[in-house]
Amino acid sequence: MKIDVIGSGSALSIIRNTSSILVTDNHEQRWLIDCGPTVPRALWQRCLDVNDIDVLYFTHIHPDHCAGLPVLLNRWKSFGRHKPLIIYCQPQQREILQQLVSMATWPVPEICFDIDWRDSQAQWQWQQWHLYTAATQHEMPNLSLRIEVDGQALFYSGDGRPTEASSALMQGCDLAFQECAVSQPLPKESSHGDVVSCLALQQSLSLPVLGLYHCFDEEIANIEAIIAGHPQVFLSYDGLMLDLDLGVAVAKLT
Ligand SMILES: [Zn+2]
């Protein structure tokens, strides 16, 4: 499994793209996880073919996680994508995403490729991928995702503070990404992660590699300072490419 960090920033970051990753398996099948407003241009800079992404997965529909959708689809329309696209999302959030799709095609209702809307479930299979979701604690329902393929496991939190259920999905992963807004402890009922609780989680689950992301710009320096002494934890960044076949050494990431 290869992971390309398209964006690692918080909703209003002025120095990082909005958070998103592109996951590629050993058969060149690709999932894009979330698509915020600055994600489309970052994708175009990678010179991918319009048919290269098979699936979009949305953790939730805050704008910083989905507002890039019409722009991305409009480009695929302009350059003649023909491969059917699968979009996974929470059923209650589909209608909003469909409105974004209609923006990409308006005034005509169709686009030049099929879009297959599917509900995110607690667990399912796509091709040889095994997917598992669990809710985090967030101001709107957010489903974190565990991907198992090619004998490897990846966790991506989307937005929100870890829950018992989302922490269970992290267990045994080769690599986990957890949203971490700030450097100071937040109240238990908070809608975001903090570095202290993330470090505790890494220890309690013995996670081999935990990447923190979606940090507020003004908190990044403090978070970096706090994790400096924790060799299993790193601060994710835009453009980071990881190949789980090669292993992930945190020392090389910082
Ligand atoms: Zn959110």
Coordinates of N, CA, C and O in Angstrom, one line a residue, residues 28-170:
E28 N -2.4 -0.8 -8.5 CA -2.7 0.5 -9.0 C -4.1 0.9 -8.8 O -4.6 1.7 -9.7
Q29 N -4.8 0.4 -7.9 CA -6.2 0.9 -7.6 C -6.1 1.9 -6.5 O -5.3 1.8 -5.5
R30 N -6.8 3.0 -6.8 CA -6.6 4.2 -5.9 C -7.9 4.7 -5.3 O -9.0 4.8 -5.9
W31 N -7.8 5.0 -4.0 CA -8.9 5.7 -3.2 C -8.4 7.1 -2.8 O -7.3 7.2 -2.3
L32 N -9.2 8.1 -3.0 CA -9.0 9.4 -2.5 C -9.8 9.5 -1.2 O -11.1 9.4 -1.3
I33 N -9.2 9.8 -0.1 CA -9.9 10.0 1.2 C -10.1 11.5 1.4 O -9.1 12.2 1.7
D34 N -11.3 12.0 1.3 CA -11.7 13.4 1.5 C -11.1 14.3 0.4 O -10.2 13.9 -0.3
C35 N -11.8 15.4 0.2 CA -11.5 16.2 -0.9 C -11.9 17.7 -0.6 O -12.9 18.2 -1.0
G36 N -11.1 18.3 0.2 CA -11.3 19.7 0.6 C -11.0 20.7 -0.5 O -10.5 20.3 -1.6
P37 N -11.2 22.0 -0.2 CA -11.0 23.0 -1.3 C -9.7 23.1 -2.0 O -9.6 23.5 -3.1
T38 N -8.6 22.8 -1.3 CA -7.3 22.9 -1.9 C -6.7 21.6 -2.4 O -5.6 21.5 -3.0
V39 N -7.5 20.5 -2.3 CA -7.1 19.2 -2.8 C -7.0 19.1 -4.3 O -6.0 18.5 -4.8
P40 N -8.0 19.6 -5.1 CA -7.9 19.4 -6.5 C -6.6 19.9 -7.1 O -6.0 19.1 -7.9
R41 N -6.2 21.1 -6.8 CA -4.9 21.5 -7.5 C -3.7 20.7 -7.1 O -2.9 20.4 -7.9
A42 N -3.7 20.3 -5.8 CA -2.6 19.4 -5.4 C -2.6 18.1 -6.1 O -1.6 17.5 -6.5
L43 N -3.8 17.6 -6.4 CA -3.9 16.4 -7.2 C -3.4 16.6 -8.7 O -2.7 15.8 -9.2
W44 N -3.8 17.7 -9.2 CA -3.4 18.0 -10.6 C -1.9 18.1 -10.7 O -1.3 17.8 -11.7
Q45 N -1.3 18.7 -9.7 CA 0.2 18.8 -9.7 C 0.9 17.4 -9.8 O 2.0 17.3 -10.2
R46 N 0.1 16.4 -9.5 CA 0.7 15.0 -9.5 C 0.6 14.4 -10.9 O 1.0 13.3 -11.2
C47 N -0.1 15.1 -11.9 CA -0.2 14.6 -13.2 C -0.8 13.2 -13.4 O -0.4 12.4 -14.2
L48 N -1.8 13.0 -12.5 CA -2.5 11.7 -12.7 C -3.4 11.8 -13.9 O -3.9 12.8 -14.3
D49 N -3.7 10.6 -14.4 CA -4.7 10.5 -15.5 C -6.1 10.7 -14.9 O -6.3 10.4 -13.7
V50 N -7.1 11.2 -15.7 CA -8.4 11.4 -15.1 C -9.1 10.1 -14.7 O -10.1 10.2 -14.0
N51 N -8.6 9.0 -15.2 CA -9.2 7.7 -14.8 C -8.5 7.0 -13.7 O -8.8 5.8 -13.4
D52 N -7.5 7.6 -13.1 CA -6.6 6.9 -12.2 C -7.2 6.7 -10.8 O -6.8 5.8 -10.1
I53 N -8.2 7.5 -10.4 CA -8.8 7.3 -9.1 C -10.1 6.5 -9.2 O -11.0 6.9 -10.0
D54 N -10.2 5.4 -8.5 CA -11.4 4.5 -8.6 C -12.5 4.9 -7.6 O -13.6 4.7 -8.0
V55 N -12.1 5.4 -6.4 CA -13.1 5.5 -5.4 C -12.8 6.8 -4.6 O -11.6 7.2 -4.3
L56 N -13.9 7.5 -4.3 CA -13.8 8.7 -3.3 C -14.4 8.2 -2.0 O -15.5 7.6 -2.0
Y57 N -13.8 8.5 -0.9 CA -14.4 8.2 0.4 C -14.4 9.5 1.2 O -13.4 10.1 1.3
F58 N -15.6 9.8 1.8 CA -15.8 11.0 2.6 C -16.0 10.6 4.0 O -16.9 9.9 4.4
T59 N -15.1 11.1 4.9 CA -15.2 10.8 6.3 C -16.5 11.6 6.9 O -17.2 11.1 7.7
H60 N -16.7 12.8 6.3 CA -17.8 13.6 6.7 C -17.9 14.8 5.8 O -17.0 14.9 4.9
I61 N -18.9 15.7 6.0 CA -19.1 16.7 4.9 C -18.8 18.1 5.4 O -19.4 19.1 4.9
H62 N -18.0 18.3 6.4 CA -17.5 19.7 6.7 C -16.8 20.1 5.4 O -16.1 19.3 4.7
P63 N -16.9 21.4 5.1 CA -16.4 21.9 3.8 C -14.9 21.6 3.6 O -14.5 21.3 2.4
D64 N -14.1 21.6 4.6 CA -12.7 21.3 4.4 C -12.4 19.9 4.1 O -11.3 19.5 3.8
H65 N -13.4 19.0 4.1 CA -13.3 17.6 3.7 C -14.0 17.3 2.4 O -13.8 16.2 1.9
C66 N -14.8 18.2 1.9 CA -15.6 17.8 0.7 C -15.8 18.9 -0.4 O -16.2 18.7 -1.5
A67 N -15.4 20.2 0.0 CA -15.8 21.3 -0.9 C -15.0 21.3 -2.2 O -15.3 22.0 -3.2
G68 N -14.0 20.4 -2.3 CA -13.2 20.3 -3.6 C -13.9 19.4 -4.6 O -13.5 19.3 -5.8
L69 N -14.9 18.7 -4.2 CA -15.6 17.7 -5.0 C -16.0 18.2 -6.4 O -15.7 17.6 -7.4
P70 N -16.8 19.3 -6.4 CA -17.2 19.8 -7.8 C -16.1 20.2 -8.7 O -16.2 20.0 -9.9
V71 N -15.1 20.7 -8.1 CA -13.9 21.2 -8.9 C -13.2 19.9 -9.5 O -12.8 19.9 -10.7
L72 N -13.0 18.9 -8.7 CA -12.4 17.7 -9.2 C -13.2 17.0 -10.3 O -12.7 16.7 -11.3
L73 N -14.5 16.9 -10.0 CA -15.3 16.3 -11.1 C -15.4 17.1 -12.3 O -15.5 16.6 -13.4
N74 N -15.4 18.4 -12.2 CA -15.5 19.3 -13.4 C -14.2 19.1 -14.2 O -14.3 19.0 -15.5
R75 N -13.1 18.9 -13.6 CA -11.9 18.6 -14.4 C -12.0 17.3 -15.1 O -11.6 17.1 -16.3
W76 N -12.5 16.3 -14.3 CA -12.6 14.9 -15.0 C -13.6 15.0 -16.1 O -13.4 14.3 -17.1
K77 N -14.6 15.8 -16.0 CA -15.6 16.0 -17.1 C -14.9 16.7 -18.3 O -15.0 16.2 -19.4
S78 N -14.1 17.7 -18.0 CA -13.5 18.5 -19.1 C -12.5 17.6 -19.8 O -12.3 17.9 -21.0
F79 N -11.8 16.7 -19.2 CA -10.8 15.9 -19.8 C -11.3 14.5 -20.1 O -10.5 13.6 -20.4
G80 N -12.6 14.3 -20.1 CA -13.2 13.0 -20.6 C -13.0 11.8 -19.9 O -12.7 10.7 -20.4
R81 N -13.1 11.9 -18.5 CA -13.0 10.6 -17.8 C -14.1 9.7 -18.3 O -15.3 10.1 -18.6
H82 N -13.8 8.4 -18.4 CA -14.9 7.4 -18.7 C -15.0 6.3 -17.7 O -16.0 5.6 -17.7
K83 N -14.1 6.2 -16.8 CA -14.2 5.1 -15.8 C -15.3 5.4 -14.8 O -15.3 6.6 -14.3
P84 N -16.1 4.5 -14.5 CA -17.1 4.7 -13.4 C -16.4 5.1 -12.1 O -15.3 4.6 -11.9
L85 N -17.1 5.9 -11.4 CA -16.5 6.4 -10.1 C -17.4 5.9 -9.0 O -18.7 6.0 -9.0
I86 N -16.8 5.3 -7.9 CA -17.6 4.9 -6.7 C -17.4 6.0 -5.7 O -16.2 6.4 -5.4
I87 N -18.5 6.4 -5.0 CA -18.3 7.4 -3.9 C -19.0 6.8 -2.7 O -20.2 6.4 -2.7
Y88 N -18.2 6.6 -1.6 CA -18.7 6.1 -0.4 C -18.8 7.3 0.6 O -17.9 8.1 0.7
C89 N -20.0 7.3 1.3 CA -20.2 8.4 2.3 C -21.3 7.9 3.2 O -21.9 6.8 3.0
Q90 N -21.6 8.6 4.3 CA -22.6 8.3 5.2 C -24.0 8.6 4.5 O -24.1 9.6 3.9
P91 N -24.9 7.7 4.6 CA -26.2 7.9 3.9 C -26.9 9.2 4.2 O -27.4 9.9 3.3
Q92 N -26.8 9.7 5.4 CA -27.4 11.0 5.8 C -26.7 12.2 5.2 O -27.2 13.3 5.1
Q93 N -25.5 12.0 4.7 CA -24.7 13.1 4.1 C -24.6 13.0 2.6 O -24.1 13.9 2.0
R94 N -25.2 12.0 2.0 CA -25.1 11.9 0.5 C -25.8 13.0 -0.2 O -25.2 13.5 -1.2
E95 N -26.9 13.5 0.2 CA -27.6 14.5 -0.5 C -26.8 15.8 -0.7 O -26.8 16.4 -1.8
I96 N -26.1 16.2 0.3 CA -25.2 17.4 0.2 C -24.1 17.1 -0.8 O -23.8 18.0 -1.7
L97 N -23.5 15.9 -0.8 CA -22.5 15.6 -1.8 C -23.1 15.6 -3.2 O -22.4 16.0 -4.2
Q98 N -24.3 15.1 -3.3 CA -24.9 15.1 -4.7 C -25.2 16.5 -5.2 O -25.1 16.8 -6.4
Q99 N -25.5 17.4 -4.3 CA -25.6 18.8 -4.7 C -24.3 19.4 -5.2 O -24.2 20.1 -6.2
L100 N -23.2 18.9 -4.6 CA -21.9 19.4 -5.1 C -21.6 18.8 -6.5 O -21.0 19.4 -7.3
V101 N -22.0 17.5 -6.7 CA -21.9 16.9 -8.0 C -22.7 17.7 -9.0 O -22.2 18.0 -10.1
S102 N -23.9 18.1 -8.6 CA -24.7 18.8 -9.6 C -24.1 20.2 -10.0 O -24.3 20.7 -11.1
M103 N -23.3 20.7 -9.1 CA -22.6 22.0 -9.4 C -21.6 21.7 -10.5 O -21.3 22.6 -11.3
A104 N -21.0 20.6 -10.4 CA -19.9 20.3 -11.4 C -20.5 20.1 -12.8 O -19.8 20.3 -13.8
T105 N -21.8 19.7 -12.9 CA -22.3 19.4 -14.2 C -23.3 20.5 -14.8 O -23.6 20.5 -15.9
W106 N -23.8 21.3 -13.9 CA -24.9 22.2 -14.2 C -24.5 23.1 -15.4 O -23.4 23.4 -15.6
P107 N -25.4 23.3 -16.4 CA -26.9 23.1 -16.3 C -27.4 21.8 -16.8 O -28.6 21.6 -16.8
V108 N -26.5 20.9 -17.2 CA -27.0 19.6 -17.6 C -26.9 18.7 -16.3 O -26.0 18.9 -15.5
P109 N -27.7 17.7 -16.3 CA -27.7 16.8 -15.1 C -26.7 15.7 -15.1 O -26.4 15.1 -14.1
E110 N -26.2 15.4 -16.3 CA -25.3 14.2 -16.4 C -23.8 14.6 -16.5 O -23.5 15.7 -16.8
I111 N -23.0 13.6 -16.2 CA -21.6 13.8 -16.3 C -21.2 12.6 -17.2 O -21.9 11.6 -17.4
C112 N -20.0 12.6 -17.8 CA -19.6 11.6 -18.8 C -19.1 10.3 -18.3 O -18.5 9.5 -19.0
F113 N -19.3 10.1 -17.0 CA -19.0 8.8 -16.4 C -20.0 8.4 -15.4 O -20.7 9.3 -14.8
D114 N -20.2 7.2 -15.1 CA -21.2 6.8 -14.1 C -20.6 7.0 -12.7 O -19.4 6.8 -12.4
I115 N -21.5 7.5 -11.8 CA -21.2 7.6 -10.4 C -22.0 6.7 -9.6 O -23.3 6.7 -9.7
D116 N -21.4 5.8 -8.9 CA -22.0 4.7 -8.1 C -22.0 5.1 -6.6 O -20.9 5.1 -6.0
W117 N -23.1 5.6 -6.1 CA -23.1 6.0 -4.7 C -23.3 4.9 -3.8 O -24.3 4.1 -4.0
R118 N -22.5 4.7 -2.8 CA -22.6 3.6 -1.8 C -22.5 4.1 -0.4 O -21.8 5.1 -0.1
D119 N -23.2 3.5 0.5 CA -23.2 3.9 1.9 C -21.9 3.3 2.6 O -21.6 2.1 2.4
S120 N -21.3 4.1 3.4 CA -20.2 3.6 4.3 C -20.9 2.7 5.3 O -22.0 3.1 5.8
Q121 N -20.4 1.6 5.5 CA -20.9 0.7 6.5 C -19.9 0.4 7.6 O -18.8 0.9 7.5
A122 N -20.3 -0.4 8.6 CA -19.4 -0.7 9.7 C -18.2 -1.5 9.1 O -17.0 -1.4 9.5
Q123 N -18.5 -2.4 8.1 CA -17.5 -3.1 7.4 C -18.0 -3.6 6.1 O -19.1 -3.9 5.9
W124 N -17.1 -3.7 5.1 CA -17.4 -4.2 3.8 C -16.2 -4.5 3.0 O -15.1 -4.3 3.5
Q125 N -16.4 -5.0 1.8 CA -15.2 -5.4 1.0 C -15.4 -4.7 -0.4 O -16.5 -4.6 -0.9
W126 N -14.3 -4.2 -0.9 CA -14.3 -3.7 -2.3 C -13.0 -4.3 -3.0 O -11.9 -4.1 -2.5
Q127 N -13.3 -5.0 -4.1 CA -12.2 -5.7 -4.7 C -11.5 -6.5 -3.6 O -12.2 -7.2 -2.9
Q128 N -10.2 -6.4 -3.5 CA -9.5 -7.2 -2.4 C -9.3 -6.3 -1.2 O -8.5 -6.7 -0.3
W129 N -9.9 -5.1 -1.1 CA -9.8 -4.3 0.0 C -10.8 -4.6 1.1 O -12.0 -4.8 0.8
H130 N -10.4 -4.6 2.3 CA -11.4 -4.8 3.5 C -11.4 -3.5 4.2 O -10.4 -2.9 4.6
L131 N -12.6 -2.9 4.3 CA -12.8 -1.6 4.9 C -13.6 -1.7 6.2 O -14.6 -2.5 6.3
Y132 N -13.3 -0.9 7.2 CA -13.9 -0.9 8.5 C -14.1 0.6 8.9 O -13.1 1.4 8.7
T133 N -15.2 1.0 9.4 CA -15.4 2.4 9.9 C -15.8 2.4 11.3 O -16.4 1.5 11.8
A134 N -15.5 3.5 12.0 CA -16.0 3.8 13.3 C -16.1 5.3 13.5 O -15.3 6.1 13.0
A135 N -17.1 5.7 14.3 CA -17.3 7.1 14.6 C -16.2 7.6 15.5 O -15.8 7.0 16.5
T136 N -15.8 8.9 15.2 CA -15.0 9.6 16.1 C -15.9 10.6 16.9 O -17.1 10.6 16.6
Q137 N -15.4 11.3 17.8 CA -16.2 12.3 18.5 C -16.0 13.7 17.8 O -14.9 14.2 17.9
H138 N -17.0 14.1 17.1 CA -16.9 15.3 16.3 C -18.2 16.0 16.2 O -19.3 15.4 16.5
E139 N -18.2 17.3 15.9 CA -19.4 18.0 15.9 C -20.4 17.6 14.9 O -21.6 18.0 15.0
M140 N -20.0 16.9 13.8 CA -20.9 16.2 12.9 C -20.4 14.8 12.8 O -19.3 14.5 13.0
P141 N -21.3 13.9 12.5 CA -20.9 12.5 12.4 C -19.7 12.3 11.4 O -19.8 12.7 10.3
N142 N -18.6 11.7 11.9 CA -17.4 11.5 11.1 C -17.1 10.0 11.3 O -17.0 9.5 12.4
L143 N -16.8 9.4 10.1 CA -16.4 8.0 10.2 C -15.0 7.8 9.8 O -14.6 8.0 8.7
S144 N -14.2 7.4 10.8 CA -12.8 7.0 10.6 C -12.8 5.7 9.8 O -13.8 5.0 9.7
L145 N -11.7 5.5 9.1 CA -11.6 4.4 8.2 C -10.3 3.5 8.4 O -9.2 4.1 8.6
R146 N -10.5 2.2 8.4 CA -9.4 1.3 8.4 C -9.4 0.5 7.1 O -10.5 0.0 6.7
I147 N -8.3 0.5 6.4 CA -8.1 -0.2 5.1 C -7.2 -1.3 5.3 O -6.0 -1.1 5.8
E148 N -7.6 -2.5 4.9 CA -6.7 -3.6 4.9 C -6.6 -4.1 3.4 O -7.6 -4.5 2.8
V149 N -5.4 -4.1 2.9 CA -5.1 -4.6 1.5 C -3.6 -5.0 1.4 O -2.8 -4.4 2.1
D150 N -3.3 -5.9 0.6 CA -1.9 -6.3 0.4 C -1.3 -6.7 1.7 O 0.0 -6.5 1.8
G151 N -2.0 -7.3 2.6 CA -1.4 -7.7 3.8 C -1.0 -6.6 4.8 O -0.3 -6.9 5.8
Q152 N -1.5 -5.4 4.5 CA -1.2 -4.3 5.4 C -2.5 -3.6 5.8 O -3.5 -3.7 5.2
A153 N -2.3 -2.8 6.9 CA -3.5 -2.1 7.5 C -3.1 -0.6 7.8 O -2.1 -0.3 8.3
L154 N -4.1 0.2 7.3 CA -3.9 1.7 7.5 C -5.1 2.2 8.2 O -6.3 1.8 7.9
F155 N -4.9 3.2 9.1 CA -6.1 3.9 9.7 C -6.0 5.3 9.4 O -4.9 6.0 9.5
Y156 N -7.2 5.9 9.1 CA -7.3 7.4 8.9 C -8.5 7.9 9.6 O -9.6 7.4 9.4
S157 N -8.3 8.9 10.5 CA -9.3 9.3 11.4 C -10.4 10.2 10.8 O -11.5 10.3 11.3
G158 N -10.0 10.9 9.7 CA -10.9 12.0 9.4 C -10.7 13.0 10.5 O -9.7 13.2 11.1
D159 N -11.9 13.7 10.8 CA -11.9 14.7 11.8 C -12.3 14.1 13.2 O -13.1 13.2 13.1
G160 N -11.9 14.6 14.3 CA -12.5 14.3 15.5 C -11.6 13.6 16.5 O -10.6 13.0 16.2
R161 N -12.1 13.6 17.8 CA -11.3 13.0 18.9 C -11.5 11.5 18.9 O -12.6 11.0 18.5
P162 N -10.5 10.8 19.2 CA -10.6 9.3 19.2 C -11.7 8.9 20.1 O -11.9 9.4 21.2
T163 N -12.4 7.8 19.7 CA -13.4 7.1 20.6 C -12.9 5.7 20.9 O -11.9 5.3 20.3
E164 N -13.6 5.0 21.7 CA -13.2 3.6 22.0 C -13.3 2.9 20.6 O -12.4 2.0 20.3
A165 N -14.3 3.1 19.9 CA -14.5 2.4 18.6 C -13.5 2.7 17.6 O -12.9 1.9 16.9
S166 N -13.1 4.0 17.5 CA -12.1 4.4 16.5 C -10.7 3.9 16.9 O -9.9 3.5 16.1
S167 N -10.5 3.9 18.2 CA -9.2 3.4 18.7 C -9.1 1.9 18.4 O -8.0 1.4 18.1
A168 N -10.2 1.2 18.5 CA -10.2 -0.2 18.2 C -9.8 -0.5 16.8 O -9.1 -1.5 16.5
L169 N -10.2 0.4 15.9 CA -9.8 0.3 14.5 C -8.3 0.5 14.2 O -7.8 0.1 13.2
M170 N -7.7 1.3 15.1 CA -6.3 1.6 15.0 C -5.4 0.4 15.4 O -4.3 0.3 14.9

